[in-house]
Amino acid sequence: MQGAGQALMEMTAHDRAGNVLAGSFMDYALPRAAMMPNFSVELAEDPTSGNPLKVKGGGEAGITPALAVIVNAIVDALAVYGIEHVDMPATPQTVWAAIRAAQTATSRIT
């Protein structure tokens, strides 16, 4: 969910002076459980011999590929419009603006 939130909705807005406009997390788009589909999850153990606990650092390993997967899926879906790139967060407004820009560019060519 954290990777999906970053890819689809999370951003920091600043004013012209560089001040952050969000006063708290109440002003910041965060994913909620109700916004996401149900997931089937499996555990794949891969112990390491690098330490006595045989564990690896988890950190943000699950987040990193989520960003690429989600944004590439969006770009793939928008390929019919000739769109090859979408900035994160890929909000509905961002995606719609990309489609409109591609349609406008196409109409100028034809």
Coordinates of C-alpha atoms in Angstrom, one line a residue, residues 10 15-16 19-20 29 38 41 44 48-49 53 69 72-73 76 80 82 91 93 100 102 104-105 107:
E10 CA 1.4 11.2 -2.3
D15 CA 4.2 27.8 -1.9
R16 CA 6.5 30.1 -3.9
N19 CA 7.1 26.5 2.6
V20 CA 5.3 23.2 2.9
A29 CA -2.9 12.2 0.8
N38 CA -7.6 -7.4 -1.4
V41 CA 0.2 -12.7 0.2
A44 CA 9.0 -16.8 0.7
T48 CA 21.1 -15.4 4.7
S49 CA 24.3 -16.8 6.2
L53 CA 19.7 -14.6 13.0
V69 CA 5.1 -1.6 -11.6
N72 CA 4.7 1.4 -16.0
A73 CA 1.2 -0.1 -16.0
D76 CA 1.4 1.0 -20.9
V80 CA -2.6 4.1 -27.3
G82 CA 1.4 8.0 -27.6
T91 CA -3.2 11.3 -9.8
Q93 CA -5.7 14.8 -12.7
R100 CA -5.6 15.8 -23.1
A102 CA -1.6 13.9 -26.2
T104 CA -4.3 18.1 -28.5
A105 CA -0.9 17.3 -30.0
S107 CA -5.1 17.0 -33.4

